Coordinates of C-alpha atoms and ligand atoms in Angstrom, one line a residue:
X1093 CA -12.0 7.9 27.3
X1094 CA -8.8 6.7 25.6
X1095 CA -6.4 9.3 24.1
X1096 CA -8.1 8.9 20.7
X1097 CA -11.4 9.9 22.3
X1098 CA -13.1 6.6 22.1
X1099 CA -14.7 5.1 25.2
X1100 CA -12.8 2.0 26.4
X1101 CA -14.6 -1.2 25.4
X1102 CA -15.4 -3.9 27.8
X1103 CA -14.2 -7.4 26.8
X1104 CA -17.8 -8.3 25.9
X1105 CA -18.2 -5.2 23.7
X1106 CA -14.9 -5.9 22.0
X1107 CA -15.9 -9.5 21.3
X1108 CA -19.3 -8.4 19.9
X1109 CA -17.5 -5.9 17.6
X1110 CA -15.2 -8.7 16.4
X1111 CA -18.2 -11.0 15.7
X1112 CA -20.0 -8.2 13.8
X1113 CA -16.8 -7.4 11.8
X1114 CA -16.3 -11.0 10.9
X1115 CA -19.9 -11.2 9.7
X1116 CA -19.6 -8.0 7.7
X1117 CA -16.5 -9.3 5.8
X1118 CA -18.1 -12.8 5.4
X1119 CA -15.4 -14.7 7.3
X1120 CA -16.2 -18.3 8.2
X1121 CA -15.0 -17.8 11.8
X1122 CA -14.2 -14.9 14.1
X1123 CA -10.4 -14.4 14.1
X1124 CA -8.7 -15.4 17.3
X1125 CA -7.2 -12.7 19.6
X1126 CA -3.4 -12.9 19.8
X1127 CA -1.7 -13.1 23.2
X1128 CA 0.0 -9.9 24.4
X1129 CA 3.6 -9.3 23.0
X1130 CA 6.1 -11.6 24.6
X1131 CA 8.0 -10.0 27.6
X1132 CA 11.2 -11.7 26.5
X1133 CA 11.8 -11.6 22.8
X1134 CA 12.8 -14.8 21.1
X1135 CA 16.4 -15.0 19.8
X1136 CA 16.2 -14.7 16.0
X1137 CA 18.8 -16.7 14.1
X1138 CA 19.4 -17.3 10.5
X1139 CA 17.6 -20.3 9.2
X1140 CA 19.9 -23.2 8.4
X1141 CA 20.8 -23.2 4.7
X1142 CA 20.0 -19.5 4.4
X1143 CA 23.4 -18.2 5.7
X1144 CA 26.0 -16.3 3.6
X1145 CA 29.8 -16.7 4.0
X1146 CA 30.8 -15.1 7.3
X1147 CA 27.2 -14.3 8.3
X1148 CA 27.6 -14.6 12.0
X1149 CA 31.2 -13.3 12.2
X1150 CA 30.3 -10.2 10.2
X1151 CA 27.2 -9.6 12.4
X1152 CA 24.9 -9.5 9.4
X1153 CA 21.2 -9.3 10.0
X1154 CA 19.5 -12.7 10.4
X1155 CA 17.5 -14.2 7.5
X1156 CA 14.5 -16.3 8.7
X1157 CA 11.1 -17.7 7.7
X1158 CA 9.7 -18.5 11.1
X1159 CA 9.9 -16.8 14.5
X1160 CA 10.8 -19.3 17.3
X1161 CA 7.8 -19.4 19.5
X1162 CA 5.5 -22.1 21.0
X1163 CA 2.5 -19.7 20.7
X1164 CA -0.1 -20.5 18.1
X1165 CA 0.5 -17.3 16.2
X1166 CA 1.4 -16.5 12.6
X1167 CA 2.6 -13.2 11.1
X1168 CA 1.0 -11.6 8.0
X1169 CA 3.3 -9.7 5.6
X1170 CA 2.1 -8.0 2.4
X1171 CA 4.6 -6.9 -0.3
X1172 CA 5.2 -4.5 -3.1
X1173 CA 2.2 -2.0 -3.1
X1174 CA 0.8 -1.9 -6.7
X1175 CA -2.8 -2.4 -5.6
X1176 CA -4.3 0.4 -3.4
X1177 CA -7.7 -1.0 -2.5
X1178 CA -9.8 1.2 -0.2
X1179 CA -11.8 -1.9 0.8
X1180 CA -8.7 -3.6 2.1
X1181 CA -8.0 -0.6 4.3
X1182 CA -11.6 -0.7 5.6
X1183 CA -11.5 -4.4 6.2
X1184 CA -8.2 -4.3 8.2
X1185 CA -9.5 -1.4 10.2
X1186 CA -12.6 -3.2 11.0
X1187 CA -11.1 -6.6 11.8
X1188 CA -8.0 -5.2 13.6
X1189 CA -5.7 -7.8 12.3
X1190 CA -2.1 -6.8 12.5
X1191 CA 0.2 -7.0 9.5
X1192 CA 3.5 -5.6 8.1
X1193 CA 3.9 -4.2 4.6
X1194 CA 7.1 -4.4 2.6
X1195 CA 7.0 -1.6 0.1
X1196 CA 8.8 -0.9 -3.1
X1197 CA 9.0 2.7 -4.1
X1198 CA 8.4 2.3 -7.9
X1199 CA 4.8 1.0 -7.2
X1200 CA 3.9 3.2 -4.2
X1201 CA 5.1 6.6 -5.3
X1202 CA 1.9 7.5 -7.2
X1203 CA 0.1 7.4 -3.8
X1204 CA 2.1 7.5 -0.6
X1205 CA -1.0 8.8 1.1
X1206 CA -2.7 5.3 0.8
X1207 CA 0.2 3.8 2.8
X1208 CA 0.1 6.6 5.3
X1209 CA -3.5 5.7 6.0
X1210 CA -2.5 2.0 6.5
X1211 CA 0.3 3.2 8.8
X1212 CA -2.1 5.4 10.8
X1213 CA -4.4 2.4 11.2
X1214 CA -1.6 0.3 12.7
X1215 CA 0.3 -1.4 9.9
X1216 CA 4.1 -1.3 10.1
X1217 CA 5.8 -0.2 6.9
X1218 CA 9.1 -1.8 5.9
X1219 CA 11.7 -1.8 3.2
X1220 CA 11.4 -3.8 -0.1
X1221 CA 13.8 -1.6 -2.2
X1222 CA 13.4 1.2 -4.6
X1223 CA 12.9 -0.7 -7.9
X1224 CA 12.4 -4.4 -7.0
X1225 CA 15.5 -5.6 -8.8
X1226 CA 17.0 -9.1 -8.6
X1227 CA 19.7 -7.9 -6.1
X1228 CA 22.4 -10.6 -6.4
X1229 CA 23.0 -9.5 -10.0
X1230 CA 23.9 -6.0 -8.8
X1231 CA 27.2 -4.6 -7.4
X1232 CA 27.5 -3.7 -3.7
X1233 CA 27.1 0.0 -4.5
X1234 CA 23.9 -0.6 -6.6
X1235 CA 22.4 -2.8 -3.9
X1236 CA 23.2 -0.1 -1.3
X1237 CA 21.4 2.4 -3.5
X1238 CA 18.3 0.1 -3.8
X1239 CA 18.1 -0.6 -0.1
X1240 CA 19.5 2.5 1.6
X1241 CA 17.7 4.7 -1.0
X1242 CA 14.5 3.1 0.1
X1243 CA 15.4 3.7 3.8
X1244 CA 15.6 7.5 2.9
X1245 CA 12.2 7.4 1.1
X1246 CA 10.6 5.6 4.1
X1247 CA 12.0 8.2 6.5
X1248 CA 10.9 11.1 4.3
X1249 CA 7.4 9.8 3.5
X1250 CA 6.5 7.7 6.6
X1251 CA 8.7 9.2 9.3
X1252 CA 11.0 6.2 10.1
X1253 CA 13.9 4.1 8.7
X1254 CA 12.6 0.6 9.1
X1255 CA 14.5 -2.1 10.9
X1256 CA 13.0 -4.8 8.6
X1257 CA 14.0 -5.4 5.0
X1258 CA 12.9 -8.1 2.6
X1259 CA 14.8 -8.6 -0.6
X1260 CA 12.7 -8.9 -3.8
X1261 CA 11.8 -12.5 -4.7
X1262 CA 13.6 -13.5 -1.4
X1263 CA 17.0 -13.4 -3.3
X1264 CA 20.1 -12.0 -1.7
X1265 CA 23.8 -12.5 -1.3
X1266 CA 26.4 -11.3 1.2
X1267 CA 26.5 -7.8 -0.4
X1268 CA 22.8 -7.5 0.1
X1269 CA 23.1 -8.1 3.8
X1270 CA 26.1 -5.9 4.2
X1271 CA 24.4 -3.1 2.3
X1272 CA 21.2 -3.6 4.4
X1273 CA 23.2 -3.5 7.6
X1274 CA 25.0 -0.3 6.5
X1275 CA 21.7 1.6 6.6
X1276 CA 20.2 0.3 9.8
X1277 CA 18.4 -2.9 8.8
X1278 CA 18.4 -5.4 11.7
X1279 CA 16.2 -8.2 10.4
X1280 CA 15.6 -9.9 7.0
X1281 CA 12.3 -11.8 7.3
X1282 CA 11.4 -14.1 4.4
X1283 CA 8.3 -16.3 4.6
X1284 CA 7.2 -19.9 5.1
X1285 CA 3.9 -19.7 3.3
X1286 CA 2.4 -17.6 0.6
X1287 CA -1.3 -16.9 0.3
X1288 CA -3.2 -15.9 -2.9
X1289 CA -6.9 -15.4 -3.5
X1290 CA -7.2 -18.9 -4.7
X1291 CA -4.6 -21.0 -2.9
X1292 CA -1.8 -21.4 -0.3
X1293 CA 1.8 -22.2 -1.3
X1294 CA 4.1 -23.8 1.3
X1295 CA 7.9 -23.9 1.7
X1296 CA 7.7 -27.1 3.8
X1297 CA 6.8 -30.4 2.1
X1298 CA 4.3 -31.3 4.7
X1299 CA 2.2 -28.2 3.7
X1300 CA 1.5 -27.4 7.4
X1301 CA 1.4 -24.0 9.2
X1302 CA 3.7 -23.9 12.2
X1303 CA 3.7 -21.6 15.2
X1304 CA 5.6 -18.4 14.4
X1305 CA 5.4 -18.8 10.6
X1306 CA 5.7 -15.7 8.5
X1307 CA 3.1 -15.6 5.7
X1308 CA 3.6 -13.6 2.5
X1309 CA 1.0 -12.0 0.3
X1310 CA 0.9 -9.1 -2.1
X1311 CA -0.9 -5.8 -2.7
X1312 CA -2.6 -7.2 -5.8
X1313 CA -6.0 -7.0 -7.3
X1314 CA -8.1 -8.2 -10.2
X1315 CA -5.3 -7.2 -12.7
X1316 CA -3.2 -10.1 -11.4
X1317 CA -5.6 -12.2 -9.3
X1318 CA -9.0 -13.7 -9.8
X1319 CA -10.2 -11.7 -6.9
X1320 CA -9.6 -8.8 -4.6
X1321 CA -7.4 -8.1 -1.5
X1322 CA -10.4 -8.7 0.8
X1323 CA -10.8 -12.1 -1.0
X1324 CA -7.2 -12.9 -0.2
X1325 CA -7.5 -11.8 3.5
X1326 CA -10.7 -13.9 3.8
X1327 CA -8.8 -17.0 2.5
X1328 CA -5.9 -16.3 4.9
X1329 CA -8.0 -15.7 8.0
X1330 CA -10.4 -18.6 7.4
X1331 CA -7.6 -21.1 7.3
X1332 CA -5.4 -19.8 10.1
X1333 CA -8.5 -19.4 12.4
X1334 CA -9.8 -22.9 11.5
X1335 CA -6.4 -24.3 12.5
X1336 CA -6.4 -22.4 15.8
X1337 CA -3.8 -19.7 15.0
X1338 CA -4.1 -16.0 15.9
X1339 CA -2.4 -13.3 13.8
X1340 CA 0.2 -11.4 15.8
X1341 CA 2.4 -8.4 14.9
X1342 CA 5.8 -9.5 13.6
X1343 CA 7.6 -6.5 15.1
X1344 CA 6.3 -7.3 18.6
X1345 CA 8.4 -10.5 18.5
X1346 CA 11.7 -8.9 17.3
Ligands
ZN607 ZN1 8.2 -8.2 -4.0

């Protein structure tokens, strides 16, 4: 038995379990299995046009929307934390699709336990500030409070200060990156696509998914969407699988 007490699965059993899970959650196709994490991590650089003054010289964390890789993988990231849908937790447990959550304290503090359950099931929890403000309008000190204050919350509630931070709305300036660096942030991943329950939005004009793309979605439900988080995951997985992409863990590539 494995340390968690389960008997190790054969490849055949694992495949059968994936097929059954895909059917249970009414996916059009069985999600592809990602390759093992790369032995040599890609070098992450700031995307052209996304630099701030002195970015490289100051050693500020890179801002990027895609991870350089030839592998047909994408990365799922889910932001904020307002919706705490137990069906989403069950679905992700069942399908074993990796993802990273970027959490904002003002919407998660009524139920940290929900996110601890996601974490125990394998999600990586990252920083999305205390109050989800438009950061470039704030002083350096206020930005430091928003970002580093959330690092403290993450440490207290989830055991770790994340290395990944995403600014609300994707908006930042040099002070944002300086403040983030001052409390241990090493990467600032943005996104190249955004998935909703009823559509995909693309940063690139050709509206194509590329290897290494970071995909954004949100913890939202019927209050804001014409559907549920499982509906959003279904839309996400059906498209990436149909186009031959597996979903990999972002942190494995950083
Ligand atoms: Zn957000």
